[in-house]
Amino acid sequence: NAGVMQNPRHLVRRRGQEARLRCSPMKGHSHVYWYRQLPEEGLKFMVYLQKENIIDESGMPKERFSAEFPKEGPSILRIQQVVRGDSAAYFCASSGTSDPSTDTQYFGPGTRLTVL
Amino acid sequence: TQLLEQSPQFLSIQEGENLTVYCNSSSVFSSLQWYRQEPGEGPVLLVTVVTGGEVKKLKRLTFQFGDARKDSSLHITAAQTGDTGLYLCAGGSKVQGGKLIFGQGTELSVKP
């Protein structure tokens, strides 16, 4: 399966715990994007990364959220001290060319985070 | 900030009917992507259009990108129950960098 992989598919955390979401892009893709889909809302951009670089984090909350895409391994979206409002589906997408304004983004199956 | 207005938000039709979903903006986009999302899954790409006036067909689905690249439409001919799902349009532009701007989605229900 050469598609975008995300794990875990479901994650349950208690308030105050940390959540780590992983994304492996499609083979050959070096651009990774994270989006959040809140209940009854559309998909909202969070962060755009290339290997070892954060390109655009304008959609990411300033506190408790961080993202990385190391030279080796998957991209990680980390949420510290989770609160109930963080409950959502988090999607990762990847693309392969150097013109992200026109390149197609392929999405993973998502991680559904539930904060108790 | 660029916005995409997608309509209708909900659509319930009988099998065999035709339908059109619209995606409109006051801004120009470099590309427009259409996705379909099933409950509990991620968006699955249907098509990407990048040229003003472009028309692409995918079996019974026809996608059009407006001449000015500010709007797009998805037309389904002779809908089937298997077409039921959430349809999303998403626009990319150099102004927005790599991020996609999503419409609110159209929840389509096709009844037998």
Coordinates of C-alpha atoms in Angstrom, one line a residue:
Chain A
N1 CA 0.0 0.0 0.0
A2 CA 1.7 3.2 -1.2
G3 CA -0.9 5.6 0.2
V4 CA -0.6 8.0 3.1
M5 CA -0.5 6.1 6.4
Q6 CA -1.7 7.5 9.8
N7 CA -1.6 5.9 13.2
P8 CA -3.2 5.4 15.5
R9 CA -6.6 5.4 13.8
H10 CA -8.3 6.1 17.1
L11 CA -6.8 7.7 20.2
V12 CA -8.4 8.3 23.5
R13 CA -6.8 10.6 26.0
R14 CA -7.8 12.1 29.4
R15 CA -7.6 15.8 29.9
G16 CA -4.0 16.9 30.5
Q17 CA -2.4 14.0 28.8
E18 CA -0.3 14.2 25.6
A19 CA -1.4 13.0 22.2
R20 CA 1.0 12.0 19.4
L21 CA -0.3 11.5 15.9
R22 CA 1.9 9.9 13.2
C23 CA 1.9 10.3 9.5
S24 CA 3.9 8.5 6.8
P25 CA 3.6 10.3 3.5
M26 CA 3.0 8.6 0.2
K27 CA 6.3 7.1 -1.2
G28 CA 8.3 9.8 -3.0
H29 CA 6.4 12.7 -1.4
S30 CA 8.3 15.2 0.6
H31 CA 5.5 17.7 1.5
V32 CA 3.3 16.9 4.5
Y33 CA 0.2 18.8 5.6
W34 CA -1.9 18.4 8.7
Y35 CA -5.6 19.3 8.8
R36 CA -8.2 19.2 11.5
Q37 CA -11.9 18.4 11.1
L38 CA -14.0 19.4 14.1
P39 CA -17.5 17.9 14.4
E40 CA -20.0 19.6 12.1
E41 CA -17.2 21.7 10.6
G42 CA -15.1 21.5 7.5
L43 CA -11.4 20.7 7.2
K44 CA -9.1 23.4 8.4
F45 CA -5.4 23.7 7.6
M46 CA -3.0 23.4 10.5
V47 CA 0.6 23.1 9.3
Y48 CA 2.7 22.4 6.3
L49 CA 6.1 20.8 6.6
Q50 CA 8.9 19.5 4.4
K51 CA 11.7 17.4 5.6
E52 CA 13.2 19.0 8.8
N53 CA 11.4 22.3 8.0
I54 CA 8.2 23.9 9.0
I55 CA 7.0 25.9 6.0
D56 CA 3.7 27.3 7.3
E57 CA 2.2 26.9 10.7
S58 CA -0.3 29.6 10.5
G59 CA -3.3 27.3 11.2
M60 CA -1.8 25.8 14.3
P61 CA -2.8 27.0 17.8
K62 CA 0.1 28.8 19.4
E63 CA 0.1 26.8 22.5
R64 CA 0.2 23.1 23.2
F65 CA 0.5 22.1 19.5
S66 CA 3.7 21.3 17.7
A67 CA 4.6 19.4 14.5
E68 CA 7.8 17.9 13.1
F69 CA 8.9 16.0 10.0
P70 CA 12.3 14.6 10.7
K71 CA 14.9 13.5 8.2
E72 CA 14.1 9.9 9.0
G73 CA 10.7 8.6 10.1
P74 CA 7.1 9.9 10.0
S75 CA 5.8 13.3 10.6
I76 CA 4.5 13.8 14.2
L77 CA 1.7 16.1 15.4
R78 CA 2.0 16.5 19.1
I79 CA -0.7 17.9 21.4
Q80 CA 0.3 18.6 24.9
Q81 CA -2.1 18.8 27.9
V82 CA -5.1 17.9 25.8
V83 CA -8.5 19.5 26.5
R84 CA -12.0 18.4 25.4
G85 CA -12.0 20.9 22.6
D86 CA -9.1 19.1 20.9
S87 CA -11.5 16.1 20.2
A88 CA -11.5 16.0 16.4
A89 CA -10.4 14.0 13.4
Y90 CA -6.8 14.9 12.4
F91 CA -5.8 14.3 8.8
C92 CA -2.5 14.2 7.2
A93 CA -1.9 14.8 3.5
S94 CA 1.1 14.6 1.3
S95 CA 2.2 15.9 -2.1
G96 CA 5.3 15.5 -4.2
T97 CA 6.2 18.5 -6.4
S98 CA 7.7 21.8 -5.7
D99 CA 4.6 23.8 -6.6
P100 CA 2.2 23.0 -3.8
S101 CA -0.3 25.5 -5.1
T102 CA -1.2 23.2 -8.0
D103 CA -0.1 19.8 -6.8
T104 CA -2.6 17.3 -5.6
Q105 CA -2.7 16.5 -2.0
Y106 CA -3.5 12.9 -1.0
F107 CA -5.0 12.2 2.3
G108 CA -4.6 9.6 4.9
P109 CA -7.4 7.8 6.8
G110 CA -7.1 10.2 9.8
T111 CA -6.7 9.8 13.5
R112 CA -9.8 10.3 15.6
L113 CA -8.9 11.9 18.9
T114 CA -11.3 11.7 21.8
V115 CA -10.5 13.6 25.0
L116 CA -12.4 12.4 28.0
Chain B
T1 CA -7.9 35.0 3.5
Q2 CA -9.5 33.2 0.6
L3 CA -12.8 31.5 1.1
L4 CA -14.7 28.8 -0.8
E5 CA -18.5 28.7 -0.6
Q6 CA -19.9 25.3 -1.4
S7 CA -23.6 24.7 -2.1
P8 CA -25.9 23.1 -1.4
Q9 CA -24.9 21.9 2.0
F10 CA -27.3 19.0 2.0
L11 CA -28.9 17.2 -1.0
S12 CA -31.3 14.3 -0.9
I13 CA -32.4 12.9 -4.3
Q14 CA -33.8 9.7 -5.8
E15 CA -31.7 7.3 -7.7
G16 CA -31.5 8.2 -11.4
E17 CA -31.7 12.0 -10.9
N18 CA -29.1 14.4 -11.9
L19 CA -27.4 16.9 -9.5
T20 CA -24.9 19.7 -9.5
V21 CA -22.7 20.9 -6.6
Y22 CA -21.2 24.4 -6.7
C23 CA -18.0 25.8 -5.3
N24 CA -17.6 29.6 -5.5
S25 CA -15.2 32.2 -4.5
S26 CA -14.3 35.8 -5.1
S27 CA -10.7 34.8 -5.2
V28 CA -8.6 33.2 -7.9
F29 CA -7.3 29.7 -7.3
S30 CA -4.3 28.0 -9.0
S31 CA -6.0 24.6 -8.6
L32 CA -9.3 23.1 -7.5
Q33 CA -9.5 19.6 -6.1
W34 CA -12.7 17.6 -5.5
Y35 CA -12.8 14.9 -2.8
R36 CA -15.3 12.4 -1.5
Q37 CA -15.3 11.4 2.1
E38 CA -17.0 8.4 3.7
P39 CA -17.8 8.4 7.4
G40 CA -14.8 7.5 9.5
E41 CA -12.4 7.8 6.5
G42 CA -10.2 10.4 4.9
P43 CA -11.0 12.4 1.8
V44 CA -10.4 10.5 -1.4
L45 CA -9.4 12.5 -4.4
L46 CA -11.8 12.6 -7.3
V47 CA -10.1 15.1 -9.6
T48 CA -7.8 18.1 -9.8
V49 CA -8.4 20.9 -12.2
V50 CA -5.8 23.6 -12.9
T51 CA -6.8 25.4 -16.1
G52 CA -9.5 28.0 -16.5
G53 CA -12.4 26.5 -18.4
E54 CA -11.2 23.0 -18.0
V55 CA -13.7 20.1 -18.0
K56 CA -12.9 16.7 -16.7
K57 CA -15.1 13.6 -16.8
L58 CA -14.9 10.6 -14.5
K59 CA -17.6 8.1 -15.6
R60 CA -20.9 9.8 -14.5
L61 CA -19.2 12.7 -12.8
T62 CA -18.3 15.9 -14.7
F63 CA -16.1 18.6 -13.2
Q64 CA -15.7 22.1 -14.5
F65 CA -13.3 24.9 -13.5
G66 CA -14.6 28.4 -14.3
D67 CA -12.8 30.5 -16.9
A68 CA -11.7 32.9 -14.2
R69 CA -10.6 30.1 -11.9
K70 CA -12.9 31.4 -9.2
D71 CA -15.5 28.7 -9.2
S72 CA -16.0 25.1 -10.0
S73 CA -18.9 22.6 -10.3
L74 CA -19.4 18.9 -10.0
H75 CA -22.3 17.4 -12.0
I76 CA -23.5 13.8 -11.4
T77 CA -25.6 12.2 -14.0
A78 CA -28.1 9.5 -13.1
A79 CA -27.1 9.3 -9.5
Q80 CA -26.8 5.9 -7.8
T81 CA -27.0 4.9 -4.2
G82 CA -23.3 4.3 -4.2
D83 CA -22.8 8.1 -4.8
T84 CA -24.0 8.8 -1.3
G85 CA -21.3 10.6 0.7
L86 CA -19.7 13.9 1.6
Y87 CA -18.3 15.9 -1.4
L88 CA -15.6 18.5 -0.7
C89 CA -14.0 21.1 -2.9
A90 CA -10.6 22.5 -2.0
G91 CA -8.6 25.3 -3.6
G92 CA -4.9 25.9 -3.7
S93 CA -3.1 29.1 -4.6
K94 CA 0.3 30.7 -4.5
V95 CA -1.2 33.3 -2.1
Q96 CA -2.1 30.5 0.4
G97 CA 1.2 28.7 -0.1
G98 CA 0.7 25.0 0.3
K99 CA -2.5 25.0 2.3
L100 CA -5.8 23.9 0.8
I101 CA -8.9 26.0 1.5
F102 CA -11.9 23.7 1.9
G103 CA -15.5 24.4 1.2
Q104 CA -18.0 23.4 3.9
G105 CA -18.9 20.2 2.0
T106 CA -22.1 18.8 0.4
E107 CA -23.7 15.9 2.1
L108 CA -25.4 13.9 -0.7
S109 CA -27.9 11.2 0.0
V110 CA -29.2 9.1 -2.9
K111 CA -32.3 7.1 -2.1
P112 CA -33.3 3.9 -4.0

